[in-house]
Amino acid sequence: MPPTNPLHETHILLGVAGSIAAYKALILLRALVREGARVSVVMTESATKFVAPRSFEVLSRQPVASTLFDETDPMPHLTLAEWADVILIAPATANTLVKCAVGFADDLLSTVVLAAQCPIILAPAMDGGMWEHPAVVAHVRTLRERGVIVLDPEEGELASGQIGRGRFPAESTILEAVKAQVCRVQDLCGQRVVISAGPTREPLDAVRFLTNASSGKMGYALAKAAVARGAEVVLVSGPTALSPPAGVDYIPVVTAQEMYQAIMSRFPWATVVIMAAAVSDFRPRESAAGKLNKQEWYGKTIELEPTIDILATLSRKRTHQIVVGFAAETHDLLTHGREKLRRKDVDLMIVNDVGSSHSAFGSDDNQVIILSRHGEVTHTERMPKIRLAQHVWDHILRLIQARPSTPALSCPESNPRT
Ligand SMILES: Cc1cc2nc3c(=O)[nH]c(=O)nc-3n(C[C@H](O)[C@H](O)[C@H](O)COP(=O)(O)O)c2cc1C
């Protein structure tokens, strides 16, 4: 198999649900293997009533997984979710489709879907009446809004003998969809990215400092997503409780000044810079080298001086870089975000609401407004930060592609596993 095939060595998790079309998944599995993909099959319990797992095991040369409580792997849902580059559920029953939309996790396949961060494709097959049922229609819409690819079933003769829309999509349609997602995985190939994350600490003495509540989760999610999509990533991080994502060049810093120096030294190299860090705007004018005791602190006035405005400085000094800023606001998000975008002269401003009970700081979920310098406004729904990171990257990618001198973006031969 030539390594230029986009599916070569790609990890495809093939989920098979309990449809009469389950036998067609065997033919699909053969085609994926022929394309050079490595395929692991997860069957629902109902699916095993239609086709014996052994058939899938022979064709994939892998054991079929169908239970959450496995003798050999204590957490198969996490192992499989992490292993997969793409999850393809084919055939997807109405039941499995609705479970994916709602977020049910009551068997191995649905739990893997909930744990996964990779692209997910559903190839539904069901009776025409089921496909058109308002419950299924609503859940298909939800899934598509969330970025899950739900292929349209085909029209024709159904298992009932009736003519309708509900037939398992053609093999070529499914393979194209998988290839498109695998290539999308690498759509940041050639990009050199610097991301700042977390808070900074501005020392008052040897043990005390000024800081803020930033957890770093958004910046780390952006770094993880960029690596997964093929970018080279430098993550400049203030102190957080997080482990750096695999594959990033990690530069820990403490103060705003250190963060500035770390970013500036990589700035000429970068094609994209994202300032997701919550950098202290001020620092104590003086800080003691040792620890001051209680008496020394008593009645003391702390004088503050501004730290360097890293975002504005980056924008001023940029030559070719796309610069993205984050704004943490408690009210009038749109007005303040627009004003900050203009003042800092950035390409995109991501506005966080840090005033509500669902504050962005520390949470695993977030909801933002994405503002572009051309006046586009995108309100996202509340979602896990890793999914939000993918949305932000989709916006940045559009800016990259709109540039005349874009570095080569399509690297079909640079599959993540080759
Ligand atoms: C003979 C037979 C054929 C079926 N075919 C389908 C089908 O094509 N699509 C579908 O959505 N459900 C179909 N079902 C119903 C599902 O098997 C049922 O909803 C099951 O709970 C699905 O479980 P799963 O989604 O966990 O695989 C069929 C059931 C039977 C008995």
mmCIF file with all atom_site columns, N, CA and C and ligand atoms in Angstrom, residues 16-21 44-47 50 92-96 99 107 125-127 130, ligand 1:
data_model
loop_
_atom_site.group_PDB
_atom_site.id
_atom_site.type_symbol
_atom_site.label_atom_id
_atom_site.label_alt_id
_atom_site.label_comp_id
_atom_site.label_asym_id
_atom_site.label_entity_id
_atom_site.label_seq_id
_atom_site.pdbx_PDB_ins_code
_atom_site.Cartn_x
_atom_site.Cartn_y
_atom_site.Cartn_z
_atom_site.occupancy
_atom_site.B_iso_or_equiv
_atom_site.pdbx_formal_charge
_atom_site.auth_seq_id
_atom_site.auth_comp_id
_atom_site.auth_asym_id
_atom_site.auth_atom_id
_atom_site.pdbx_PDB_model_num
ATOM   1  N N   . VAL A 1 16  ? -20.300 -1.362  15.193 1.00 0.00 ? 16  VAL A N   1
ATOM   2  C CA  . VAL A 1 16  ? -21.362 -2.060  14.456 1.00 0.00 ? 16  VAL A CA  1
ATOM   3  C C   . VAL A 1 16  ? -22.563 -2.213  15.394 1.00 0.00 ? 16  VAL A C   1
ATOM   4  N N   . ALA A 1 17  ? -23.705 -1.661  14.959 1.00 0.00 ? 17  ALA A N   1
ATOM   5  C CA  . ALA A 1 17  ? -24.917 -1.741  15.788 1.00 0.00 ? 17  ALA A CA  1
ATOM   6  C C   . ALA A 1 17  ? -25.892 -2.745  15.190 1.00 0.00 ? 17  ALA A C   1
ATOM   7  N N   . GLY A 1 18  ? -26.973 -3.009  15.920 1.00 0.00 ? 18  GLY A N   1
ATOM   8  C CA  . GLY A 1 18  ? -27.879 -4.121  15.617 1.00 0.00 ? 18  GLY A CA  1
ATOM   9  C C   . GLY A 1 18  ? -28.889 -3.843  14.529 1.00 0.00 ? 18  GLY A C   1
ATOM   10 N N   . SER A 1 19  ? -28.390 -3.689  13.316 1.00 0.00 ? 19  SER A N   1
ATOM   11 C CA  . SER A 1 19  ? -29.254 -3.488  12.149 1.00 0.00 ? 19  SER A CA  1
ATOM   12 C C   . SER A 1 19  ? -29.182 -4.713  11.263 1.00 0.00 ? 19  SER A C   1
ATOM   13 N N   . ILE A 1 20  ? -30.228 -4.893  10.467 1.00 0.00 ? 20  ILE A N   1
ATOM   14 C CA  . ILE A 1 20  ? -30.227 -5.962  9.474  1.00 0.00 ? 20  ILE A CA  1
ATOM   15 C C   . ILE A 1 20  ? -29.046 -5.791  8.504  1.00 0.00 ? 20  ILE A C   1
ATOM   16 N N   . ALA A 1 21  ? -28.547 -4.527  8.416  1.00 0.00 ? 21  ALA A N   1
ATOM   17 C CA  . ALA A 1 21  ? -27.428 -4.243  7.498  1.00 0.00 ? 21  ALA A CA  1
ATOM   18 C C   . ALA A 1 21  ? -26.062 -4.548  8.126  1.00 0.00 ? 21  ALA A C   1
ATOM   19 N N   . THR A 1 44  ? -22.234 -3.740  19.268 1.00 0.00 ? 44  THR A N   1
ATOM   20 C CA  . THR A 1 44  ? -23.236 -3.695  20.337 1.00 0.00 ? 44  THR A CA  1
ATOM   21 C C   . THR A 1 44  ? -23.739 -5.120  20.549 1.00 0.00 ? 44  THR A C   1
ATOM   22 N N   . GLU A 1 45  ? -24.414 -5.327  21.681 1.00 0.00 ? 45  GLU A N   1
ATOM   23 C CA  . GLU A 1 45  ? -24.925 -6.673  21.948 1.00 0.00 ? 45  GLU A CA  1
ATOM   24 C C   . GLU A 1 45  ? -25.912 -7.094  20.852 1.00 0.00 ? 45  GLU A C   1
ATOM   25 N N   . SER A 1 46  ? -26.755 -6.129  20.419 1.00 0.00 ? 46  SER A N   1
ATOM   26 C CA  . SER A 1 46  ? -27.735 -6.466  19.367 1.00 0.00 ? 46  SER A CA  1
ATOM   27 C C   . SER A 1 46  ? -27.021 -6.863  18.080 1.00 0.00 ? 46  SER A C   1
ATOM   28 N N   . ALA A 1 47  ? -25.914 -6.185  17.770 1.00 0.00 ? 47  ALA A N   1
ATOM   29 C CA  . ALA A 1 47  ? -25.196 -6.478  16.522 1.00 0.00 ? 47  ALA A CA  1
ATOM   30 C C   . ALA A 1 47  ? -24.733 -7.932  16.496 1.00 0.00 ? 47  ALA A C   1
ATOM   31 N N   . PHE A 1 50  ? -26.885 -10.468 14.874 1.00 0.00 ? 50  PHE A N   1
ATOM   32 C CA  . PHE A 1 50  ? -27.004 -10.479 13.411 1.00 0.00 ? 50  PHE A CA  1
ATOM   33 C C   . PHE A 1 50  ? -25.789 -11.141 12.750 1.00 0.00 ? 50  PHE A C   1
ATOM   34 N N   . ALA A 1 92  ? -25.324 2.400   11.832 1.00 0.00 ? 92  ALA A N   1
ATOM   35 C CA  . ALA A 1 92  ? -25.792 3.026   13.074 1.00 0.00 ? 92  ALA A CA  1
ATOM   36 C C   . ALA A 1 92  ? -27.307 2.828   13.127 1.00 0.00 ? 92  ALA A C   1
ATOM   37 N N   . THR A 1 93  ? -27.759 2.182   14.193 1.00 0.00 ? 93  THR A N   1
ATOM   38 C CA  . THR A 1 93  ? -29.210 2.026   14.365 1.00 0.00 ? 93  THR A CA  1
ATOM   39 C C   . THR A 1 93  ? -29.808 3.326   14.892 1.00 0.00 ? 93  THR A C   1
ATOM   40 N N   . ALA A 1 94  ? -31.143 3.419   14.828 1.00 0.00 ? 94  ALA A N   1
ATOM   41 C CA  . ALA A 1 94  ? -31.825 4.578   15.411 1.00 0.00 ? 94  ALA A CA  1
ATOM   42 C C   . ALA A 1 94  ? -31.460 4.680   16.893 1.00 0.00 ? 94  ALA A C   1
ATOM   43 N N   . ASN A 1 95  ? -31.434 3.537   17.547 1.00 0.00 ? 95  ASN A N   1
ATOM   44 C CA  . ASN A 1 95  ? -31.134 3.511   18.982 1.00 0.00 ? 95  ASN A CA  1
ATOM   45 C C   . ASN A 1 95  ? -29.741 4.065   19.282 1.00 0.00 ? 95  ASN A C   1
ATOM   46 N N   . THR A 1 96  ? -28.737 3.573   18.550 1.00 0.00 ? 96  THR A N   1
ATOM   47 C CA  . THR A 1 96  ? -27.360 4.019   18.801 1.00 0.00 ? 96  THR A CA  1
ATOM   48 C C   . THR A 1 96  ? -27.202 5.491   18.440 1.00 0.00 ? 96  THR A C   1
ATOM   49 N N   . LYS A 1 99  ? -28.673 7.576   21.172 1.00 0.00 ? 99  LYS A N   1
ATOM   50 C CA  . LYS A 1 99  ? -27.808 7.512   22.364 1.00 0.00 ? 99  LYS A CA  1
ATOM   51 C C   . LYS A 1 99  ? -26.599 8.433   22.202 1.00 0.00 ? 99  LYS A C   1
ATOM   52 N N   . ASP A 1 107 ? -23.246 1.179   27.191 1.00 0.00 ? 107 ASP A N   1
ATOM   53 C CA  . ASP A 1 107 ? -22.545 0.004   26.671 1.00 0.00 ? 107 ASP A CA  1
ATOM   54 C C   . ASP A 1 107 ? -21.185 0.484   26.150 1.00 0.00 ? 107 ASP A C   1
ATOM   55 N N   . ALA A 1 125 ? -28.653 3.028   9.101  1.00 0.00 ? 125 ALA A N   1
ATOM   56 C CA  . ALA A 1 125 ? -29.455 2.097   8.294  1.00 0.00 ? 125 ALA A CA  1
ATOM   57 C C   . ALA A 1 125 ? -30.665 1.756   9.147  1.00 0.00 ? 125 ALA A C   1
ATOM   58 N N   . MET A 1 126 ? -31.832 2.013   8.621  1.00 0.00 ? 126 MET A N   1
ATOM   59 C CA  . MET A 1 126 ? -33.053 1.711   9.378  1.00 0.00 ? 126 MET A CA  1
ATOM   60 C C   . MET A 1 126 ? -34.253 1.792   8.452  1.00 0.00 ? 126 MET A C   1
ATOM   61 N N   . ASP A 1 127 ? -35.375 1.405   8.980  1.00 0.00 ? 127 ASP A N   1
ATOM   62 C CA  . ASP A 1 127 ? -36.622 1.512   8.227  1.00 0.00 ? 127 ASP A CA  1
ATOM   63 C C   . ASP A 1 127 ? -36.901 2.995   7.915  1.00 0.00 ? 127 ASP A C   1
ATOM   64 N N   . MET A 1 130 ? -38.601 5.003   10.546 1.00 0.00 ? 130 MET A N   1
ATOM   65 C CA  . MET A 1 130 ? -37.747 5.342   11.701 1.00 0.00 ? 130 MET A CA  1
ATOM   66 C C   . MET A 1 130 ? -36.862 6.548   11.365 1.00 0.00 ? 130 MET A C   1
HETATM 67 C C1  . LIG B 2 .   ? -34.603 -8.306  12.447 1.00 0.00 ? 1   LIG B C1  1
HETATM 68 C C2  . LIG B 2 .   ? -34.318 -6.916  13.004 1.00 0.00 ? 1   LIG B C2  1
HETATM 69 C C3  . LIG B 2 .   ? -33.760 -5.985  12.198 1.00 0.00 ? 1   LIG B C3  1
HETATM 70 C C4  . LIG B 2 .   ? -33.496 -4.691  12.687 1.00 0.00 ? 1   LIG B C4  1
HETATM 71 N N1  . LIG B 2 .   ? -32.944 -3.754  11.870 1.00 0.00 ? 1   LIG B N1  1
HETATM 72 C C5  . LIG B 2 .   ? -32.753 -2.510  12.332 1.00 0.00 ? 1   LIG B C5  1
HETATM 73 C C6  . LIG B 2 .   ? -32.209 -1.515  11.468 1.00 0.00 ? 1   LIG B C6  1
HETATM 74 O O1  . LIG B 2 .   ? -31.878 -1.750  10.318 1.00 0.00 ? 1   LIG B O1  1
HETATM 75 N N2  . LIG B 2 .   ? -32.028 -0.283  11.990 1.00 0.00 ? 1   LIG B N2  1
HETATM 76 C C7  . LIG B 2 .   ? -32.366 0.048   13.252 1.00 0.00 ? 1   LIG B C7  1
HETATM 77 O O2  . LIG B 2 .   ? -32.219 1.207   13.637 1.00 0.00 ? 1   LIG B O2  1
HETATM 78 N N3  . LIG B 2 .   ? -32.865 -0.888  14.095 1.00 0.00 ? 1   LIG B N3  1
HETATM 79 C C8  . LIG B 2 .   ? -33.059 -2.144  13.667 1.00 0.00 ? 1   LIG B C8  1
HETATM 80 N N4  . LIG B 2 .   ? -33.569 -3.094  14.509 1.00 0.00 ? 1   LIG B N4  1
HETATM 81 C C9  . LIG B 2 .   ? -33.848 -2.742  15.896 1.00 0.00 ? 1   LIG B C9  1
HETATM 82 C C10 . LIG B 2 .   ? -32.573 -2.748  16.725 1.00 0.00 ? 1   LIG B C10 1
HETATM 83 O O3  . LIG B 2 .   ? -31.931 -3.994  16.664 1.00 0.00 ? 1   LIG B O3  1
HETATM 84 C C11 . LIG B 2 .   ? -32.903 -2.381  18.157 1.00 0.00 ? 1   LIG B C11 1
HETATM 85 O O4  . LIG B 2 .   ? -33.410 -1.060  18.224 1.00 0.00 ? 1   LIG B O4  1
HETATM 86 C C12 . LIG B 2 .   ? -31.723 -2.545  19.091 1.00 0.00 ? 1   LIG B C12 1
HETATM 87 O O5  . LIG B 2 .   ? -32.101 -2.134  20.377 1.00 0.00 ? 1   LIG B O5  1
HETATM 88 C C13 . LIG B 2 .   ? -30.521 -1.734  18.625 1.00 0.00 ? 1   LIG B C13 1
HETATM 89 O O6  . LIG B 2 .   ? -29.504 -1.833  19.552 1.00 0.00 ? 1   LIG B O6  1
HETATM 90 P P1  . LIG B 2 .   ? -28.082 -1.188  19.301 1.00 0.00 ? 1   LIG B P1  1
HETATM 91 O O7  . LIG B 2 .   ? -28.318 0.197   18.820 1.00 0.00 ? 1   LIG B O7  1
HETATM 92 O O8  . LIG B 2 .   ? -27.447 -1.206  20.672 1.00 0.00 ? 1   LIG B O8  1
HETATM 93 O O9  . LIG B 2 .   ? -27.354 -2.047  18.356 1.00 0.00 ? 1   LIG B O9  1
HETATM 94 C C14 . LIG B 2 .   ? -33.811 -4.380  14.041 1.00 0.00 ? 1   LIG B C14 1
HETATM 95 C C15 . LIG B 2 .   ? -34.349 -5.373  14.849 1.00 0.00 ? 1   LIG B C15 1
HETATM 96 C C16 . LIG B 2 .   ? -34.624 -6.625  14.344 1.00 0.00 ? 1   LIG B C16 1
HETATM 97 C C17 . LIG B 2 .   ? -35.213 -7.671  15.245 1.00 0.00 ? 1   LIG B C17 1
#
